[in-house]
Tab-separated table of C-alpha atoms in Angstrom:
chain	number	residue	atom	x	y	z
A	268	UNK	CA	4.944	9.849	17.211
A	269	UNK	CA	8.298	9.845	14.129
A	270	UNK	CA	10.042	7.234	15.916
A	271	UNK	CA	6.831	5.085	15.928
A	272	UNK	CA	6.273	5.862	12.630
A	273	UNK	CA	9.727	5.021	11.217
A	274	UNK	CA	9.681	1.157	12.673
A	275	UNK	CA	5.854	1.211	10.904
A	276	UNK	CA	7.902	2.229	7.232
A	277	UNK	CA	10.796	-0.401	8.346
A	278	UNK	CA	9.188	-3.795	6.722
A	279	UNK	CA	8.211	-1.559	3.542
A	280	UNK	CA	11.596	-0.864	3.026
A	281	UNK	CA	13.185	-3.579	3.861
A	282	UNK	CA	10.757	-5.883	1.531
A	283	UNK	CA	11.826	-3.486	-1.244
A	284	UNK	CA	15.315	-3.637	-0.779
A	285	UNK	CA	15.283	-7.535	-0.209
A	286	UNK	CA	13.955	-8.373	-3.025
A	287	UNK	CA	16.046	-6.226	-5.369
A	288	UNK	CA	18.938	-7.643	-3.564
A	289	UNK	CA	17.876	-11.131	-4.746
A	290	UNK	CA	18.768	-10.112	-8.233
A	291	UNK	CA	22.666	-10.293	-9.403
A	292	UNK	CA	23.929	-10.351	-12.977
A	293	UNK	CA	25.695	-13.960	-11.713
A	294	UNK	CA	22.247	-15.385	-10.769
A	295	UNK	CA	22.562	-17.912	-13.564
A	296	UNK	CA	26.323	-18.685	-13.584
A	297	UNK	CA	26.237	-22.136	-12.379
A	298	UNK	CA	22.798	-23.117	-13.039
A	299	UNK	CA	22.757	-21.963	-16.800
A	300	UNK	CA	26.406	-20.967	-17.766
A	301	UNK	CA	25.336	-20.412	-21.213
A	302	UNK	CA	22.266	-18.126	-20.822
A	303	UNK	CA	24.380	-15.107	-22.683
A	304	UNK	CA	25.378	-17.095	-25.305
A	305	UNK	CA	21.936	-18.590	-26.308
A	306	UNK	CA	20.398	-15.275	-26.172
A	307	UNK	CA	22.834	-13.294	-27.803
A	308	UNK	CA	22.423	-15.916	-30.757
A	309	UNK	CA	18.710	-15.702	-30.543
A	310	UNK	CA	19.125	-11.712	-30.771
A	311	UNK	CA	21.454	-11.882	-33.356
A	312	UNK	CA	19.514	-14.355	-35.971
A	313	UNK	CA	15.750	-12.831	-35.060
A	314	UNK	CA	17.725	-8.885	-35.465
A	315	UNK	CA	19.139	-10.040	-38.849
A	316	UNK	CA	15.931	-11.195	-40.161
A	317	UNK	CA	13.713	-8.722	-38.776
A	318	UNK	CA	15.244	-5.252	-38.264
A	319	UNK	CA	12.114	-4.063	-36.314
A	320	UNK	CA	12.247	-6.373	-33.463
A	321	UNK	CA	14.885	-4.257	-31.383
A	322	UNK	CA	12.403	-1.585	-31.324
A	323	UNK	CA	9.543	-3.871	-30.835
A	324	UNK	CA	11.262	-5.625	-27.985
A	325	UNK	CA	12.001	-2.347	-25.994
A	326	UNK	CA	8.521	-1.389	-26.362
A	327	UNK	CA	7.305	-4.947	-25.092
A	328	UNK	CA	9.838	-4.551	-21.935
A	329	UNK	CA	8.416	-1.339	-21.239
A	330	UNK	CA	4.960	-2.271	-21.228
A	331	UNK	CA	5.681	-5.163	-19.331
A	332	UNK	CA	7.419	-2.964	-16.485
A	333	UNK	CA	5.295	-0.413	-16.458
A	334	UNK	CA	2.363	-2.333	-15.523
A	335	UNK	CA	2.971	-3.937	-12.458
A	336	UNK	CA	6.855	-4.367	-12.514
A	337	UNK	CA	9.459	-6.621	-14.909
A	338	UNK	CA	7.369	-9.516	-14.347
A	339	UNK	CA	6.411	-10.830	-18.094
A	340	UNK	CA	3.206	-10.668	-17.159
A	341	UNK	CA	2.421	-9.349	-20.775
A	342	UNK	CA	3.870	-12.105	-22.209
A	343	UNK	CA	0.551	-14.141	-20.867
A	344	UNK	CA	-2.262	-15.270	-23.717
A	345	UNK	CA	-5.640	-14.852	-22.599
A	346	UNK	CA	-7.704	-18.065	-22.049
A	347	UNK	CA	-11.501	-18.733	-21.295
A	348	UNK	CA	-10.901	-18.000	-17.532
A	349	UNK	CA	-8.971	-14.605	-17.592
A	350	UNK	CA	-8.708	-11.675	-19.858
A	351	UNK	CA	-4.492	-10.715	-19.813
A	352	UNK	CA	-2.676	-7.701	-20.149
A	353	UNK	CA	-1.703	-8.444	-23.702
A	354	UNK	CA	-5.627	-7.671	-25.003
A	355	UNK	CA	-5.417	-4.329	-23.557
A	356	UNK	CA	-6.357	-1.785	-26.379
A	357	UNK	CA	-2.536	-0.339	-25.850
A	358	UNK	CA	-1.333	-3.737	-26.299
A	359	UNK	CA	-2.861	-4.826	-29.172
A	360	UNK	CA	0.124	-3.290	-31.026
A	361	UNK	CA	2.745	-4.947	-29.939
A	362	UNK	CA	4.591	-6.344	-32.503
A	363	UNK	CA	4.569	-10.050	-33.182
A	364	UNK	CA	8.080	-10.398	-33.465
A	365	UNK	CA	8.896	-9.420	-30.031
A	366	UNK	CA	6.927	-11.959	-28.750
A	367	UNK	CA	8.235	-14.477	-31.274
A	368	UNK	CA	11.929	-13.624	-29.982
A	369	UNK	CA	11.034	-14.678	-26.375
A	370	UNK	CA	9.663	-17.626	-27.121
A	371	UNK	CA	12.559	-18.611	-29.453
A	372	UNK	CA	14.906	-17.788	-27.148
A	373	UNK	CA	12.881	-19.810	-23.824
A	374	UNK	CA	12.541	-22.559	-26.564
A	375	UNK	CA	16.303	-22.742	-26.361
A	376	UNK	CA	16.873	-22.762	-23.082
A	377	UNK	CA	14.477	-25.249	-21.845
A	378	UNK	CA	16.616	-27.563	-24.149
A	379	UNK	CA	20.013	-26.481	-22.122
A	380	UNK	CA	18.781	-25.566	-18.574
A	381	UNK	CA	14.439	-26.549	-18.636
A	382	UNK	CA	13.202	-24.812	-15.568
A	383	UNK	CA	15.458	-22.499	-14.564
A	384	UNK	CA	15.367	-18.885	-16.603
A	385	UNK	CA	12.354	-16.816	-16.167
A	386	UNK	CA	10.849	-15.332	-19.259
A	387	UNK	CA	11.192	-12.368	-17.291
A	388	UNK	CA	14.910	-12.233	-17.359
A	389	UNK	CA	15.057	-13.772	-20.852
A	390	UNK	CA	12.699	-10.090	-21.625
A	391	UNK	CA	15.060	-7.865	-19.835
A	392	UNK	CA	18.533	-9.483	-21.272
A	393	UNK	CA	17.356	-9.594	-24.855
A	394	UNK	CA	16.129	-6.187	-24.478
A	395	UNK	CA	19.375	-4.879	-23.592
A	396	UNK	CA	21.178	-6.591	-26.031
A	397	UNK	CA	19.301	-5.319	-28.443
A	398	UNK	CA	19.395	-1.471	-27.689
A	399	UNK	CA	23.080	-2.313	-27.967
A	400	UNK	CA	23.163	-3.937	-31.177
A	401	UNK	CA	21.156	-1.033	-32.994
A	402	UNK	CA	24.020	1.586	-31.306
A	403	UNK	CA	22.770	2.058	-27.922
A	404	UNK	CA	24.965	1.866	-24.470
A	405	UNK	CA	25.524	-1.310	-22.788
A	406	UNK	CA	24.163	-1.728	-19.916
A	407	UNK	CA	24.393	-4.478	-16.732
A	408	UNK	CA	21.246	-6.399	-16.244
A	409	UNK	CA	20.954	-8.302	-12.990
A	410	UNK	CA	18.751	-11.570	-13.243
A	411	UNK	CA	16.874	-13.801	-10.241
A	412	UNK	CA	12.887	-12.365	-11.670
A	413	UNK	CA	10.720	-14.499	-11.418
A	414	UNK	CA	7.545	-15.002	-13.622
A	415	UNK	CA	4.058	-13.082	-12.415
A	416	UNK	CA	1.606	-15.218	-11.232
A	417	UNK	CA	-1.140	-12.628	-12.389
A	418	UNK	CA	-1.872	-10.703	-15.577
A	419	UNK	CA	-5.254	-9.081	-15.795
A	420	UNK	CA	-6.108	-6.714	-18.761
A	421	UNK	CA	-8.115	-4.176	-15.706
A	422	UNK	CA	-4.265	-3.771	-14.226
A	423	UNK	CA	-3.235	-1.615	-17.892
A	424	UNK	CA	-4.823	1.430	-18.338
A	425	UNK	CA	-4.041	4.491	-15.991
A	426	UNK	CA	-0.053	2.710	-15.982
A	427	UNK	CA	0.654	3.418	-19.629
A	428	UNK	CA	1.269	6.861	-21.669
A	429	UNK	CA	-1.653	6.952	-24.724
A	430	UNK	CA	-0.148	9.354	-27.908
A	431	UNK	CA	-2.339	12.347	-26.303
A	432	UNK	CA	-1.828	11.870	-22.864
A	433	UNK	CA	-0.836	15.415	-20.941
A	434	UNK	CA	2.438	16.201	-19.721
A	435	UNK	CA	0.968	16.448	-16.334
A	436	UNK	CA	-0.703	13.222	-16.624
A	437	UNK	CA	2.954	11.367	-18.121
A	438	UNK	CA	4.681	12.739	-15.211
A	439	UNK	CA	2.311	11.738	-12.287
A	440	UNK	CA	2.269	8.338	-14.002
A	441	UNK	CA	5.827	8.136	-13.758
A	442	UNK	CA	6.463	9.541	-10.517
A	443	UNK	CA	3.920	7.444	-8.945
A	444	UNK	CA	6.289	4.415	-9.790
A	445	UNK	CA	9.298	6.650	-8.685
A	446	UNK	CA	11.222	8.252	-11.601
A	447	UNK	CA	11.921	11.677	-12.048
A	448	UNK	CA	10.919	14.133	-14.926
A	449	UNK	CA	14.448	13.433	-16.526
A	450	UNK	CA	14.707	9.748	-16.383
A	451	UNK	CA	11.040	10.095	-17.848
A	452	UNK	CA	12.566	12.031	-20.760
A	453	UNK	CA	15.426	9.967	-21.386
A	454	UNK	CA	13.608	7.070	-21.180
A	455	UNK	CA	10.851	8.435	-23.716
A	456	UNK	CA	14.171	8.486	-26.408
A	457	UNK	CA	13.432	5.083	-27.013
A	458	UNK	CA	11.398	6.460	-29.439
A	459	UNK	CA	14.677	6.732	-31.489
A	460	UNK	CA	13.753	3.711	-32.905
A	461	UNK	CA	10.623	2.077	-33.927
A	462	UNK	CA	7.204	3.542	-35.587
A	463	UNK	CA	3.896	4.698	-34.684
A	464	UNK	CA	0.537	3.559	-37.005
A	465	UNK	CA	-0.416	6.615	-38.785
A	466	UNK	CA	-4.092	6.383	-36.770
A	467	UNK	CA	-2.199	7.379	-33.695
A	468	UNK	CA	-1.255	10.580	-34.955
A	469	UNK	CA	-3.524	11.294	-38.149
A	470	UNK	CA	-5.544	13.768	-36.488
A	471	UNK	CA	-2.330	15.932	-35.914
A	472	UNK	CA	-2.401	15.789	-39.842
A	473	UNK	CA	-6.332	16.351	-40.850
A	474	UNK	CA	-8.606	17.262	-37.824
A	475	UNK	CA	-6.226	19.160	-35.583
A	476	UNK	CA	-8.862	21.733	-34.833
A	477	UNK	CA	-11.754	23.267	-36.668
A	478	UNK	CA	-9.670	26.375	-38.177
A	479	UNK	CA	-6.238	24.356	-38.426
A	480	UNK	CA	-6.729	21.103	-39.611
A	481	UNK	CA	-3.097	19.884	-39.423
A	482	UNK	CA	-1.190	20.755	-36.349
A	483	UNK	CA	1.384	23.966	-36.469
A	484	UNK	CA	3.916	22.296	-34.241
A	485	UNK	CA	4.734	20.019	-37.388
A	486	UNK	CA	6.766	21.129	-40.054
A	487	UNK	CA	5.350	21.769	-42.987
A	488	UNK	CA	7.106	19.491	-45.085
A	489	UNK	CA	7.447	16.807	-42.576
A	490	UNK	CA	3.323	17.371	-42.437
A	491	UNK	CA	3.120	17.091	-46.035
A	492	UNK	CA	5.580	13.697	-46.128
A	493	UNK	CA	3.209	12.266	-43.218
A	494	UNK	CA	-0.003	13.005	-45.012
A	495	UNK	CA	1.800	11.154	-48.647
A	496	UNK	CA	2.691	7.925	-45.876
A	497	UNK	CA	-0.663	7.955	-44.338
A	498	UNK	CA	-2.859	8.828	-46.773
A	499	UNK	CA	-4.553	5.312	-46.987
A	500	UNK	CA	-4.303	4.703	-43.690
A	501	UNK	CA	-7.987	4.286	-42.778
A	502	UNK	CA	-8.247	1.873	-45.397
A	503	UNK	CA	-4.901	-0.005	-44.115
A	504	UNK	CA	-4.863	0.370	-40.668
A	505	UNK	CA	-1.142	-1.120	-40.666
A	506	UNK	CA	0.335	2.053	-42.191
A	507	UNK	CA	2.615	3.247	-40.482
A	508	UNK	CA	5.335	6.137	-39.756
A	509	UNK	CA	8.970	5.724	-38.230
A	510	UNK	CA	9.208	7.823	-35.199
A	511	UNK	CA	12.792	9.026	-35.992
A	512	UNK	CA	12.663	9.958	-39.877
A	513	UNK	CA	16.159	10.670	-40.121
A	514	UNK	CA	18.044	7.335	-38.301
A	515	UNK	CA	14.865	5.098	-38.130
A	516	UNK	CA	17.009	2.107	-37.508
A	517	UNK	CA	19.837	3.313	-35.092
A	518	UNK	CA	19.611	4.047	-31.052
A	519	UNK	CA	21.034	7.465	-31.002
A	520	UNK	CA	19.938	10.874	-29.964
A	521	UNK	CA	18.331	12.097	-33.531
A	522	UNK	CA	14.855	11.650	-31.585
A	523	UNK	CA	15.403	14.973	-29.754
A	524	UNK	CA	16.963	16.616	-32.371
A	525	UNK	CA	13.902	16.140	-34.751
A	526	UNK	CA	11.988	17.552	-31.744
A	527	UNK	CA	13.934	20.561	-32.310
A	528	UNK	CA	12.833	20.566	-35.994
A	529	UNK	CA	9.084	20.103	-35.452
A	530	UNK	CA	9.439	16.266	-36.084
A	531	UNK	CA	7.977	14.950	-33.450
A	532	UNK	CA	5.787	12.494	-34.583
A	533	UNK	CA	3.257	12.059	-31.704
A	534	UNK	CA	1.871	14.781	-29.560
A	535	UNK	CA	3.454	13.559	-26.493
A	536	UNK	CA	6.707	13.885	-28.212
A	537	UNK	CA	6.114	17.261	-29.290
A	538	UNK	CA	4.882	17.962	-25.634
A	539	UNK	CA	8.485	17.617	-24.306
A	540	UNK	CA	9.812	20.276	-26.062
A	541	UNK	CA	6.996	22.617	-25.128
A	542	UNK	CA	6.681	21.934	-21.659
A	543	UNK	CA	9.201	23.923	-19.385
A	544	UNK	CA	9.506	20.740	-16.965
A	545	UNK	CA	10.632	18.779	-19.809
A	546	UNK	CA	12.142	21.182	-22.473
A	547	UNK	CA	16.165	21.512	-20.346
A	548	UNK	CA	16.701	17.445	-20.985
A	549	UNK	CA	15.356	17.377	-24.324
A	550	UNK	CA	17.839	20.259	-25.413
A	551	UNK	CA	20.616	18.074	-23.322
A	552	UNK	CA	19.912	15.176	-25.076
A	553	UNK	CA	20.171	16.896	-28.467
A	554	UNK	CA	23.647	18.488	-28.169
A	555	UNK	CA	24.973	15.694	-25.713
A	556	UNK	CA	24.658	12.254	-27.014
A	557	UNK	CA	26.759	11.003	-24.277
A	558	UNK	CA	24.137	12.263	-21.710
A	559	UNK	CA	21.788	10.393	-23.291
A	560	UNK	CA	23.282	7.305	-23.368
A	561	UNK	CA	24.323	7.776	-19.749
A	562	UNK	CA	20.906	8.740	-18.286
A	563	UNK	CA	18.854	6.479	-20.389
A	564	UNK	CA	21.182	3.201	-19.230
A	565	UNK	CA	20.423	4.262	-15.703
A	566	UNK	CA	16.958	4.853	-15.970
A	567	UNK	CA	16.794	1.810	-17.894
A	568	UNK	CA	18.689	-0.162	-15.476
A	569	UNK	CA	16.189	1.235	-12.744
A	570	UNK	CA	12.816	0.402	-14.652
A	571	UNK	CA	13.889	-3.063	-15.079
A	572	UNK	CA	13.957	-3.204	-11.027
A	573	UNK	CA	10.767	-2.001	-10.805
A	574	UNK	CA	7.774	-4.234	-9.058
A	575	UNK	CA	10.100	-7.673	-9.604
A	576	UNK	CA	8.620	-10.774	-8.709
A	577	UNK	CA	11.286	-13.093	-6.144
A	578	UNK	CA	10.792	-16.214	-4.088
A	579	UNK	CA	7.311	-17.258	-3.858
A	580	UNK	CA	6.072	-14.204	-5.627
A	581	UNK	CA	6.224	-15.426	-8.668
A	582	UNK	CA	7.268	-18.830	-10.867
A	583	UNK	CA	9.628	-19.864	-13.322
A	584	UNK	CA	6.795	-20.335	-16.314
A	585	UNK	CA	7.518	-23.622	-19.039
A	586	UNK	CA	5.844	-21.325	-21.635
A	587	UNK	CA	6.131	-17.630	-21.560
A	588	UNK	CA	2.641	-17.297	-22.586
A	589	UNK	CA	1.116	-19.206	-20.103
A	590	UNK	CA	1.203	-19.806	-15.894
A	591	UNK	CA	1.928	-23.794	-15.263
A	592	UNK	CA	-1.183	-23.985	-13.526
A	593	UNK	CA	-4.404	-22.143	-14.712
A	594	UNK	CA	-5.479	-19.649	-13.088
A	595	UNK	CA	-9.220	-19.619	-12.466
């Protein structure tokens, strides 16, 4: 019985391995030799003009990969026939700067090597370059992803954590995609750059519970500062605060150090320090930036290979926000 089960599982094993084995850092070496130069120039120009681009692109990449794999499905715009991932409520706050960067990169590449480089590969490489540009680790990116043939709003729910998602749910979410608790904590370190809208954490400031309006997990001075920043958030929905108030534009381990200080902006951030399953890794990364960088690099490399489409399971889109043929 065990012997027959082994052979039953072989097709699944080889389909996963074969799909990933098609990816290579040299995939475009002859078909688009100037790929990395083009992306580098586009990334530098955009980041210099709009410094929030790095955090925005990293978040876009994460939201893409966690829903069905790294296949650029989050870039698709909805049309009369299809409501796409991009319109899910949790994706509505994805920054326009990230989408604009991918459009710019794709346009430049279509001039030099038309129909060759997928949007999924552009997003993966741009993310790596931006992480490194703002101080984070450099890691190898493999290429050969195809762009998805499907993007549905219904596939998003349950694959992306919300600001008040419980630790049990978060761990289950990552484990379902074969990520360990430590890898989850390392990837969450992406919150060392970027910002969150006040509406996402205002309940922790003004209506935490009946007896305590402000979440006692916040450092009192930090809570007071957040109340000042967010005082008009109901009138101005775009009001926001940096995820890392100390070094908001630098990719470092300050995010973890802030958690120890009572400066975890989101409840899910604070939960990493409180939960005994995740706390050891928070303390490790708070004390050792090299350990964080090494683990983050390995985890995001692993994420970049999750659910990739190759061969006839995908396509190379002409435009990143639309399928090559209308999906009905």
